[in-house]
């Protein structure tokens, strides 16, 4: 397993090895002791999967507060996404900064987004399936979001000419500066 540091402490890209032959390939995408040996000791408690039909579907930027914060391990099982992690730890030297990583089913790469970061992604093609593990169960009371197009974040999303396809909730999320509930 290859672990690639990003510019944000704790956010890493993970590239599990694929073992292939004339039939295709096999890959262990998560193995607790392998991750622990690599310094990633997270107790994942829930697996999620999303499907996005149109290219340009944007989901995020989401996070959960205590007592249900979520570390996330994201991978694409069909298609490709631009995956974003934003540092929302108020005392961090990288507060408000983000990283963007392209995740694809063909590459099999993953992104680890720890609690203390908002997470979002935009589909780069139609019919995309994303799977992710989380360390805290979903809690609507603890769920928060930050506006995807916050000018202070300056995220360069890869969007179609007509703009993103958003949920109603994501379209009205507050800007980072207006968000009282952070880490």
Tab-separated table of C-alpha atoms in Angstrom:
chain	number	residue	atom	x	y	z
A	1	UNK	CA	0.000	0.000	0.000
A	2	UNK	CA	1.367	3.390	-1.012
A	3	UNK	CA	0.500	6.382	1.192
A	4	UNK	CA	0.954	9.814	-0.355
A	5	UNK	CA	0.947	12.870	1.911
A	6	UNK	CA	-0.983	15.949	0.789
A	7	UNK	CA	-0.403	19.561	1.781
A	8	UNK	CA	-2.871	19.135	4.670
A	9	UNK	CA	-1.672	17.212	7.704
A	10	UNK	CA	-3.695	14.017	8.116
A	11	UNK	CA	-5.246	13.988	4.629
A	12	UNK	CA	-3.519	11.276	2.604
A	13	UNK	CA	-4.017	9.561	-0.718
A	14	UNK	CA	-3.852	5.776	-0.475
A	15	UNK	CA	-3.010	3.500	-3.387
A	16	UNK	CA	-3.697	-0.158	-2.553
A	17	UNK	CA	-1.798	-2.585	-4.786
A	18	UNK	CA	-3.694	-4.481	-7.454
A	19	UNK	CA	-2.749	-8.041	-8.274
A	20	UNK	CA	-3.743	-8.889	-11.815
A	21	UNK	CA	-3.700	-11.642	-14.364
A	22	UNK	CA	-5.554	-12.417	-17.596
A	23	UNK	CA	-8.882	-12.510	-15.668
A	24	UNK	CA	-8.559	-8.996	-14.233
A	25	UNK	CA	-7.291	-7.899	-10.820
A	26	UNK	CA	-7.796	-8.174	-7.048
A	27	UNK	CA	-7.119	-5.504	-4.423
A	28	UNK	CA	-7.480	-5.253	-0.650
A	29	UNK	CA	-8.950	-1.773	-0.291
A	30	UNK	CA	-9.005	-1.868	3.504
A	31	UNK	CA	-7.329	-4.119	6.042
A	32	UNK	CA	-7.293	-2.859	9.629
A	33	UNK	CA	-3.823	-4.073	10.652
A	34	UNK	CA	-2.228	-2.916	7.366
A	35	UNK	CA	-3.684	0.552	7.882
A	36	UNK	CA	-2.657	0.534	11.556
A	37	UNK	CA	0.902	-0.474	10.599
A	38	UNK	CA	0.914	2.541	8.254
A	39	UNK	CA	-0.099	4.844	11.138
A	40	UNK	CA	-3.822	4.977	10.309
A	41	UNK	CA	-5.623	3.635	13.373
A	42	UNK	CA	-9.296	4.439	12.788
A	43	UNK	CA	-12.278	2.398	13.866
A	44	UNK	CA	-14.609	2.532	10.859
A	45	UNK	CA	-18.217	1.808	11.866
A	46	UNK	CA	-20.285	2.404	8.731
A	47	UNK	CA	-19.937	1.941	4.966
A	48	UNK	CA	-21.758	4.284	2.580
A	49	UNK	CA	-22.248	4.297	-1.175
A	50	UNK	CA	-23.616	7.024	-3.447
A	51	UNK	CA	-24.626	7.007	-7.099
A	52	UNK	CA	-24.660	10.188	-9.164
A	53	UNK	CA	-26.257	10.019	-12.604
A	54	UNK	CA	-25.213	13.314	-14.266
A	55	UNK	CA	-21.648	14.510	-14.696
A	56	UNK	CA	-21.133	17.606	-12.571
A	57	UNK	CA	-23.042	16.318	-9.557
A	58	UNK	CA	-21.516	18.099	-6.572
A	59	UNK	CA	-21.936	16.720	-3.061
A	60	UNK	CA	-20.555	18.765	-0.192
A	61	UNK	CA	-18.894	20.297	1.605
A	62	UNK	CA	-20.065	18.180	4.567
A	63	UNK	CA	-18.840	17.321	8.067
A	64	UNK	CA	-20.176	16.179	11.443
A	65	UNK	CA	-19.478	17.604	14.880
A	66	UNK	CA	-18.918	15.761	18.162
A	67	UNK	CA	-20.124	13.480	19.513
A	68	UNK	CA	-20.323	11.965	16.004
A	69	UNK	CA	-17.369	13.348	14.001
A	70	UNK	CA	-16.402	11.304	10.979
A	71	UNK	CA	-13.087	10.251	9.527
A	72	UNK	CA	-13.778	9.198	5.925
A	73	UNK	CA	-12.004	6.817	3.553
A	74	UNK	CA	-13.318	7.555	0.052
A	75	UNK	CA	-12.927	5.531	-3.138
A	76	UNK	CA	-14.640	5.443	-6.511
A	77	UNK	CA	-16.032	2.122	-7.703
A	78	UNK	CA	-17.376	3.416	-11.026
A	79	UNK	CA	-16.261	6.526	-12.892
A	80	UNK	CA	-14.233	9.425	-11.491
A	81	UNK	CA	-14.519	12.399	-9.131
A	82	UNK	CA	-12.640	15.459	-8.012
A	83	UNK	CA	-12.445	14.890	-4.240
A	84	UNK	CA	-11.987	17.865	-1.897
A	85	UNK	CA	-10.945	18.133	1.766
A	86	UNK	CA	-11.065	21.540	3.527
A	87	UNK	CA	-9.296	22.127	6.848
A	88	UNK	CA	-11.886	23.491	9.312
A	89	UNK	CA	-9.792	23.164	12.480
A	90	UNK	CA	-9.765	26.730	13.822
A	91	UNK	CA	-6.333	26.393	15.475
A	92	UNK	CA	-4.687	24.823	12.431
A	93	UNK	CA	-2.030	26.688	10.458
A	94	UNK	CA	-3.814	25.467	7.310
A	95	UNK	CA	-7.331	26.521	8.391
A	96	UNK	CA	-9.492	27.213	5.330
A	97	UNK	CA	-7.063	25.566	2.918
A	98	UNK	CA	-8.033	22.601	0.788
A	99	UNK	CA	-6.618	19.753	-1.246
A	100	UNK	CA	-8.119	18.328	-4.415
A	101	UNK	CA	-7.417	14.775	-5.579
A	102	UNK	CA	-8.863	13.026	-8.611
A	103	UNK	CA	-10.113	9.586	-7.618
A	104	UNK	CA	-10.970	7.058	-10.311
A	105	UNK	CA	-12.267	3.513	-10.412
A	106	UNK	CA	-9.522	2.672	-12.917
A	107	UNK	CA	-6.726	3.872	-10.594
A	108	UNK	CA	-8.281	2.487	-7.401
A	109	UNK	CA	-6.814	5.325	-5.339
A	110	UNK	CA	-8.505	6.474	-2.132
A	111	UNK	CA	-8.510	9.606	0.000
A	112	UNK	CA	-8.450	9.593	3.792
A	113	UNK	CA	-10.224	12.682	5.159
A	114	UNK	CA	-9.947	12.919	8.964
A	115	UNK	CA	-12.478	14.519	11.290
A	116	UNK	CA	-11.805	18.253	11.367
A	117	UNK	CA	-12.085	18.536	7.596
A	118	UNK	CA	-15.108	19.272	5.436
A	119	UNK	CA	-15.467	16.894	2.501
A	120	UNK	CA	-17.058	17.158	-0.908
A	121	UNK	CA	-16.727	15.864	-4.428
A	122	UNK	CA	-17.836	16.560	-7.974
A	123	UNK	CA	-18.427	13.815	-10.524
A	124	UNK	CA	-16.255	14.097	-13.626
A	125	UNK	CA	-18.492	11.866	-15.759
A	126	UNK	CA	-21.963	10.361	-15.751
A	127	UNK	CA	-23.003	7.341	-13.679
A	128	UNK	CA	-20.482	7.541	-10.848
A	129	UNK	CA	-20.523	5.313	-7.761
A	130	UNK	CA	-18.576	6.351	-4.670
A	131	UNK	CA	-18.007	4.142	-1.620
A	132	UNK	CA	-16.695	5.387	1.680
A	133	UNK	CA	-16.080	4.193	5.175
A	134	UNK	CA	-16.805	6.479	8.123
A	135	UNK	CA	-15.732	6.339	11.750
A	136	UNK	CA	-18.952	7.816	13.135
A	137	UNK	CA	-22.539	6.971	12.353
A	138	UNK	CA	-24.636	9.522	10.493
A	139	UNK	CA	-26.242	12.035	12.847
A	140	UNK	CA	-28.562	14.678	11.380
A	141	UNK	CA	-28.209	16.738	14.577
A	142	UNK	CA	-24.404	16.877	14.179
A	143	UNK	CA	-24.336	17.279	10.383
A	144	UNK	CA	-23.094	20.590	8.969
A	145	UNK	CA	-22.161	21.933	5.544
A	146	UNK	CA	-20.179	24.751	4.009
A	147	UNK	CA	-21.054	26.444	0.736
A	148	UNK	CA	-19.322	24.707	-2.188
A	149	UNK	CA	-18.566	27.998	-3.996
A	150	UNK	CA	-17.292	29.967	-0.988
A	151	UNK	CA	-14.934	32.559	-2.539
A	152	UNK	CA	-12.646	32.422	0.516
A	153	UNK	CA	-11.967	28.733	-0.223
A	154	UNK	CA	-11.248	29.345	-3.934
A	155	UNK	CA	-11.864	25.711	-4.889
A	156	UNK	CA	-11.409	25.071	-8.602
A	157	UNK	CA	-14.137	22.541	-9.194
A	158	UNK	CA	-14.266	20.735	-12.523
A	159	UNK	CA	-17.791	21.619	-13.636
A	160	UNK	CA	-19.820	21.335	-16.826
A	161	UNK	CA	-20.793	24.545	-18.658
A	162	UNK	CA	-24.222	24.636	-16.980
A	163	UNK	CA	-22.743	24.448	-13.490
A	164	UNK	CA	-23.125	21.734	-10.871
A	165	UNK	CA	-26.104	19.593	-9.986
A	166	UNK	CA	-26.697	20.286	-6.272
A	167	UNK	CA	-29.039	19.203	-3.515
A	168	UNK	CA	-31.224	21.937	-2.057
A	169	UNK	CA	-29.260	21.744	1.194
A	170	UNK	CA	-25.888	22.193	-0.517
A	171	UNK	CA	-27.180	25.146	-2.528
A	172	UNK	CA	-27.967	27.156	0.627
A	173	UNK	CA	-25.125	26.074	2.934
A	174	UNK	CA	-23.402	28.909	4.831
A	175	UNK	CA	-19.971	30.230	3.908
A	176	UNK	CA	-17.037	29.159	6.085
A	177	UNK	CA	-16.835	32.633	7.723
A	178	UNK	CA	-20.509	32.360	8.717
A	179	UNK	CA	-20.273	28.831	10.104
A	180	UNK	CA	-20.284	28.931	13.924
A	181	UNK	CA	-19.817	25.171	14.374
A	182	UNK	CA	-16.301	24.089	13.449
A	183	UNK	CA	-13.511	22.096	15.037
